[in-house]
Coordinates of C-alpha atoms and ligand atoms in Angstrom, one line a residue:
X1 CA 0.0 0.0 0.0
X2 CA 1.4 3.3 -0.7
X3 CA 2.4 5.3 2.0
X4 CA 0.8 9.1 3.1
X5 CA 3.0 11.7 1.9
X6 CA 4.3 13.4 4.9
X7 CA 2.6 16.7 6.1
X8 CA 4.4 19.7 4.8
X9 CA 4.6 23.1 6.5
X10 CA 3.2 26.0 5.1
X11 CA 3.0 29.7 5.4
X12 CA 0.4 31.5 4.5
X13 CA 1.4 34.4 1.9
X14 CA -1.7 36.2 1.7
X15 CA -5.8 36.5 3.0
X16 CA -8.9 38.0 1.4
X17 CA -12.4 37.8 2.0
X18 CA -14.1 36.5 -0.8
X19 CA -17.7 36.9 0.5
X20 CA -18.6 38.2 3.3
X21 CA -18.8 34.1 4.9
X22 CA -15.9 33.0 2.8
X23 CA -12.5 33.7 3.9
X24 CA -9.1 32.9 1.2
X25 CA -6.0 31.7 2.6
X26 CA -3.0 31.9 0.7
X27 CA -0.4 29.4 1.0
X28 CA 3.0 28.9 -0.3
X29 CA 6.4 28.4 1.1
X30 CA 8.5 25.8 2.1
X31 CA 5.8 23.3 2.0
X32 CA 4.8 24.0 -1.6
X33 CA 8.3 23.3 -3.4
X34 CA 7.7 20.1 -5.6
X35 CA 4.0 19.8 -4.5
X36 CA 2.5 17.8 -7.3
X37 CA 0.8 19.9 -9.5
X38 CA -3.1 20.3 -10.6
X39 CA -4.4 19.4 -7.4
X40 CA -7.4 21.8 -7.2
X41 CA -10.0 20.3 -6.1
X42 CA -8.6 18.0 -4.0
X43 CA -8.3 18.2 -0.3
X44 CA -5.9 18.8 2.4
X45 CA -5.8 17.9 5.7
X46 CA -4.7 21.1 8.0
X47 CA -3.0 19.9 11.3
X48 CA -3.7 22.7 13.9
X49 CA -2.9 22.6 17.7
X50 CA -4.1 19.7 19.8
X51 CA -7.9 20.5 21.7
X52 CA -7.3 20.8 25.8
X53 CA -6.7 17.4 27.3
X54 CA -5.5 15.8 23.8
X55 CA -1.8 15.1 22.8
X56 CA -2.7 14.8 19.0
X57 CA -2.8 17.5 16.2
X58 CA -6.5 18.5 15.5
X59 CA -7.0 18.1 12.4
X60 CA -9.7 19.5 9.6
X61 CA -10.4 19.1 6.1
X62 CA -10.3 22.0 3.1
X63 CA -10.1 21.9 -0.6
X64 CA -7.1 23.3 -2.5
X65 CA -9.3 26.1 -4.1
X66 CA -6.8 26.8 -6.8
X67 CA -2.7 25.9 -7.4
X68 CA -0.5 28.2 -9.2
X69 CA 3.7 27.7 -8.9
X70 CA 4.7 28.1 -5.5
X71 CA 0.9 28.8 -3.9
X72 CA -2.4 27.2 -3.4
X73 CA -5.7 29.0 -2.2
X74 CA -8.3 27.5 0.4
X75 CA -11.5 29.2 0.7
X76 CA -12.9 28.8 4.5
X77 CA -16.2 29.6 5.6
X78 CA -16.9 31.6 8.6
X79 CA -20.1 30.0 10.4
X80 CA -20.6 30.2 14.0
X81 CA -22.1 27.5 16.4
X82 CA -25.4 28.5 18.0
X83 CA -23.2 29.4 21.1
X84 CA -21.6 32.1 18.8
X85 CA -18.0 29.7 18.8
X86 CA -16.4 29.2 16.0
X87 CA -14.6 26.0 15.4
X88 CA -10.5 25.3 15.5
X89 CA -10.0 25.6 11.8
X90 CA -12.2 28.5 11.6
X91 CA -10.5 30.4 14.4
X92 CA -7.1 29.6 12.5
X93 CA -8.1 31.2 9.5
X94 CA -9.6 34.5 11.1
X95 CA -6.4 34.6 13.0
X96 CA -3.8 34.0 10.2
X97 CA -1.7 36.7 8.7
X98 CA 1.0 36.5 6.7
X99 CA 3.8 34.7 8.0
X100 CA 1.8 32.5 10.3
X101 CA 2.5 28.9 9.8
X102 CA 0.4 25.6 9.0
X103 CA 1.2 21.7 8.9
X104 CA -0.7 20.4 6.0
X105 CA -1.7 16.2 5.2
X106 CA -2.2 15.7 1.8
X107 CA -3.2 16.0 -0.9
X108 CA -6.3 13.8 -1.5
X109 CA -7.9 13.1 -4.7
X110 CA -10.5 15.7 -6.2
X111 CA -13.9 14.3 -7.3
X112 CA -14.3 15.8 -11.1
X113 CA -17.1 15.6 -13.3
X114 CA -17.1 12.4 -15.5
X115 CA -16.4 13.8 -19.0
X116 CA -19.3 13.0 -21.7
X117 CA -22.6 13.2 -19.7
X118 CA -25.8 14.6 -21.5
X119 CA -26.2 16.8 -18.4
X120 CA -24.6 17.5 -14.8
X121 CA -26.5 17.9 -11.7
X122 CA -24.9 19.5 -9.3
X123 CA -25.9 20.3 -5.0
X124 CA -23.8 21.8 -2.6
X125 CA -23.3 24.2 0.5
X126 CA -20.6 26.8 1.0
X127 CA -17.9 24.0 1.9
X128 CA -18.6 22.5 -1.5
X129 CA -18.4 25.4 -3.2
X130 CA -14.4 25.5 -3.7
X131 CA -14.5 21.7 -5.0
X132 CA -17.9 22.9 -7.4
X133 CA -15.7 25.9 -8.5
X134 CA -13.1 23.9 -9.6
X135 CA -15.5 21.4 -11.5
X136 CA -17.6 23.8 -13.0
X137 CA -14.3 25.4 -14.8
X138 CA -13.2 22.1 -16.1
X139 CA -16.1 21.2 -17.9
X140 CA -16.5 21.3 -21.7
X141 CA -17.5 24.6 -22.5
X142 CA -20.6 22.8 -24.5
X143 CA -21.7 20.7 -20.9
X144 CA -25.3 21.4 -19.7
X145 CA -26.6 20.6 -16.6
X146 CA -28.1 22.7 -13.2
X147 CA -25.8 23.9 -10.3
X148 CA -27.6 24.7 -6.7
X149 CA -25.9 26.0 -4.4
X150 CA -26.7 26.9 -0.8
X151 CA -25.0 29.9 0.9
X152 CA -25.5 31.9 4.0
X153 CA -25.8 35.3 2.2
X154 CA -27.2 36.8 -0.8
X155 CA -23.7 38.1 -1.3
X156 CA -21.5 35.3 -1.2
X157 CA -22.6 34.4 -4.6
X158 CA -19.7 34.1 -6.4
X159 CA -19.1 34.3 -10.3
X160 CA -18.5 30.6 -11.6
X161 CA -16.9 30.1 -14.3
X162 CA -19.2 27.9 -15.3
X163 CA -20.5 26.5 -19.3
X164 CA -23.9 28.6 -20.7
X165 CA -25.5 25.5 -20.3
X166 CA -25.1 25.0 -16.8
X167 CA -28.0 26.9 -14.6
X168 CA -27.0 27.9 -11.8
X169 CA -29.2 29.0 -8.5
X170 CA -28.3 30.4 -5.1
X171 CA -30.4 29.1 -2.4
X172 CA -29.7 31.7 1.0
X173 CA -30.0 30.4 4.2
X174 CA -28.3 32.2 6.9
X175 CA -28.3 29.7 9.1
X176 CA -26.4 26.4 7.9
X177 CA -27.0 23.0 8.7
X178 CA -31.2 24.2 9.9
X179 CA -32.9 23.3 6.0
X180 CA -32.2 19.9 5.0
X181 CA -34.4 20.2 3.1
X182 CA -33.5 22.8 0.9
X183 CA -31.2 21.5 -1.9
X184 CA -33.4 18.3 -2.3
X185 CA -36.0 20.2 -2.9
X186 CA -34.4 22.7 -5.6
X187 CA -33.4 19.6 -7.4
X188 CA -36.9 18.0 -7.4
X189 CA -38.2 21.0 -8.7
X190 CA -36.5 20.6 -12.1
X191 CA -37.9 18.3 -14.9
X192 CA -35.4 15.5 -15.1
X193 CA -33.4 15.6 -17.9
X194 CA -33.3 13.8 -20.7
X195 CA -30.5 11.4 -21.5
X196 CA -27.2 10.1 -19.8
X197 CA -27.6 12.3 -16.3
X198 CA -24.4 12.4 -13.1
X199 CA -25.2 14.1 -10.2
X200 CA -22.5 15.6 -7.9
X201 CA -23.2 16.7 -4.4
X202 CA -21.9 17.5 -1.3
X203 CA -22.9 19.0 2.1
X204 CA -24.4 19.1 5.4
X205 CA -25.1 15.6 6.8
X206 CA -28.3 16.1 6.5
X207 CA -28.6 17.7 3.4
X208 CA -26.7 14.6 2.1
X209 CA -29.1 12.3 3.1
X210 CA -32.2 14.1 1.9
X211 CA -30.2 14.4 -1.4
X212 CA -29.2 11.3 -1.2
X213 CA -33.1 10.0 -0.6
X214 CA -34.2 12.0 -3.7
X215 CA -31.0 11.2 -6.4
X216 CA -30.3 7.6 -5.3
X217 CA -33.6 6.1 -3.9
X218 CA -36.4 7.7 -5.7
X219 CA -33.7 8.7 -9.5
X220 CA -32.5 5.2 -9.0
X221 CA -28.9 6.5 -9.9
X222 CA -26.3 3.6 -9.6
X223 CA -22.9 4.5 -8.4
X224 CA -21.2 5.4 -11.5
X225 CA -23.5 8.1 -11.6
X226 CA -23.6 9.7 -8.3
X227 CA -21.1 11.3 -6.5
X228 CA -22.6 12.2 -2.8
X229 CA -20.4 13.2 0.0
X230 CA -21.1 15.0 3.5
X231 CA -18.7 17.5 4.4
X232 CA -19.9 18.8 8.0
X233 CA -22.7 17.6 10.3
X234 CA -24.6 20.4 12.5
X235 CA -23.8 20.2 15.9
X236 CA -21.0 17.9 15.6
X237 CA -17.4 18.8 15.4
X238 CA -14.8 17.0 12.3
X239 CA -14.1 13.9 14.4
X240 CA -17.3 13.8 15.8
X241 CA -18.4 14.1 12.1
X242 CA -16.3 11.1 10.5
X243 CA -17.6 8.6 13.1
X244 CA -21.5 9.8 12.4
X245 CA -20.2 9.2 8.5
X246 CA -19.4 5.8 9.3
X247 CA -22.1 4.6 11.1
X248 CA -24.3 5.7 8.3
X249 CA -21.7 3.7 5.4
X250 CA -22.5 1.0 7.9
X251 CA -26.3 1.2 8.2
X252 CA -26.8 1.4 4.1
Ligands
FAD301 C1 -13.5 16.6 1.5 C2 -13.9 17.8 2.2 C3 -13.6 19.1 1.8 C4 -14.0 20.2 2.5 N1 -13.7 21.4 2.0 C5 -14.0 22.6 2.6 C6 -13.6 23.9 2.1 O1 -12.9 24.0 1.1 N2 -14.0 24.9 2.9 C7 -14.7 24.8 4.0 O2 -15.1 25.9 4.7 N3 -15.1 23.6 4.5 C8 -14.7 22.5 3.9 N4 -15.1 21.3 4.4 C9 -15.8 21.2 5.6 C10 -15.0 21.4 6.9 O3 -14.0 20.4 7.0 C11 -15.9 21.4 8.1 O4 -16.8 22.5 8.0 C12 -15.1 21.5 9.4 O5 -16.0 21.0 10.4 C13 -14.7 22.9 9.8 O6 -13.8 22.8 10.9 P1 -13.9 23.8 12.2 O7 -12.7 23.5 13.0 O8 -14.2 25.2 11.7 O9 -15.2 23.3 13.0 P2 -15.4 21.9 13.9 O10 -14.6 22.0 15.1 O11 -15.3 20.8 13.0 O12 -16.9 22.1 14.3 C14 -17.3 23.1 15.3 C15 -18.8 23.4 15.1 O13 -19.0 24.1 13.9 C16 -20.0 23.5 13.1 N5 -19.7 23.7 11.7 C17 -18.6 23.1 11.0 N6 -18.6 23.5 9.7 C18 -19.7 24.3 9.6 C19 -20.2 25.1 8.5 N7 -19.7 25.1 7.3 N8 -21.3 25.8 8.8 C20 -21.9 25.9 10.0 N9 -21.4 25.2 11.1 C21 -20.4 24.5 10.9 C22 -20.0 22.1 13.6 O14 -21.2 21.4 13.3 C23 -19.7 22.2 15.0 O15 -20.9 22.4 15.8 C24 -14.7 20.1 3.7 C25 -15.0 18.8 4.2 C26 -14.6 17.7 3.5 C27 -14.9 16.3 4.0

């Protein structure tokens, strides 16, 4: 079995807001000198101080935004816990400047678009939106298909560089991880397309599942055409999270 590539150490170079709930790091350094290239899309795996009472790095999950020589972007989004908290990752991004350093795992395979579909459906929240980014600018310029996409306000809708042919609507919802509802329902709203069809989506937990209920149960789509991940559960921190992901691999 190949082995992980070691964690490399970072700095971050630059930061930006984006939106007013999405936050860019910069990173570059050290840790990016012969990083494999075209990773967009994928993930990394950031390795931040260990939680009280722990010995072992905490560690979160981010997509590589965009790569260029020498520096990578990672879009994070600001949300707060009902108590007003934010979590570890989150506090490491509002707190980094340039300079500060970061241990990074990874990368991890990105999850494109299969190339050749009659049309591309695709569901996401904010945390999806750097891995949709990327996918939507890979695509043929000729794809078609519908993009919905769930963010916390009107103005974090960003400009995609999306094909014509792929729709794409903002859903607002200030309050994440409260509508699961909400991207399941924009997608059963369409007519269902015609010919060879691959859906894409990734999300709340709970989003997942309701999407997941609509694309896989009721659409009947087989593996090969459905991509379906959950990114974050409400109420549950990353490691709390991964264990509530495998119980559910477990129970279907
Ligand atoms: C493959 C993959 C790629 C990902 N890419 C990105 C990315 O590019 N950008 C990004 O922002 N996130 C991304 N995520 C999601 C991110 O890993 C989680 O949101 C993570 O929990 C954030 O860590 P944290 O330390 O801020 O909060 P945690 O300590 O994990 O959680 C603290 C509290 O915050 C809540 N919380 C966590 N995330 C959110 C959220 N988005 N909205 C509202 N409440 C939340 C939790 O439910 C918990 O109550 C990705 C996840 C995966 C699996």
């Amino acid at each position: 079995m190949a082995s992980r590539p070691a964690p490399r150490t970072m700095t971050v170079i630059a930061k930006r807001k984006v939106s007013p709930s999405m936050l860019r790091v910069t990173l570059g350094g050290e840790g990016m000198v012969d990083y494999p290239p075209d990773q967009q899309g994928g993930y990394v795996k950031l390795r931040l101080a260990p939680l009280p009472g722990k010995d072992k790095p905490t560690v979160r999950t981010y997509t590589i935004r965009a790569q260029r020589e020498g520096e990578m972007d990672v879009d994070f989004v600001l949300h707060e816990t009902p108590d007003g908290s934010h979590g570890p990752a989150t506090d490491w991004a509002l707190a980094a400047e340039p300079g500060t350093v970061i241990d990074l795992g990874g990368p991890g395979p990105a999850k494109p678009l299969p190339e050749g579909m009659d049309f591309y459906l695709i569901a996401g929240d904010m945390t999806a939106l750097p891995a949709i980014s990327v996918n939507l600018e890979a695509l043929p310029r000729d794809a078609k298909g519908i993009a919905v996409l769930e963010v916390q306000d009107d103005a974090d809708r960003q400009d995609l560089a999306a094909p014509e042919g792929v729709e794409i609507r903002w859903l607002v919802n200030p309050q994440p991880g409260t509508q699961p509802d909400l991207l399941a329902g924009a997608l059963r709203d369409i007519a269902w397309p015609q010919g060879d069809v691959h859906a894409w989506a990734a999300c709340e937990f709970s989003s997942m599942k309701a999407l997941r209920g609509l694309l896989r149960e009721e659409r009947g789509l087989g593996p090969d055409r459905l991509y379906i991940s959950s990114y974050w559960k409400s109420g549950l921190d990353e490691d709390n999270h991964k264990l509530a992901k495998r119980e559910d691999a477990e129970a279907v």
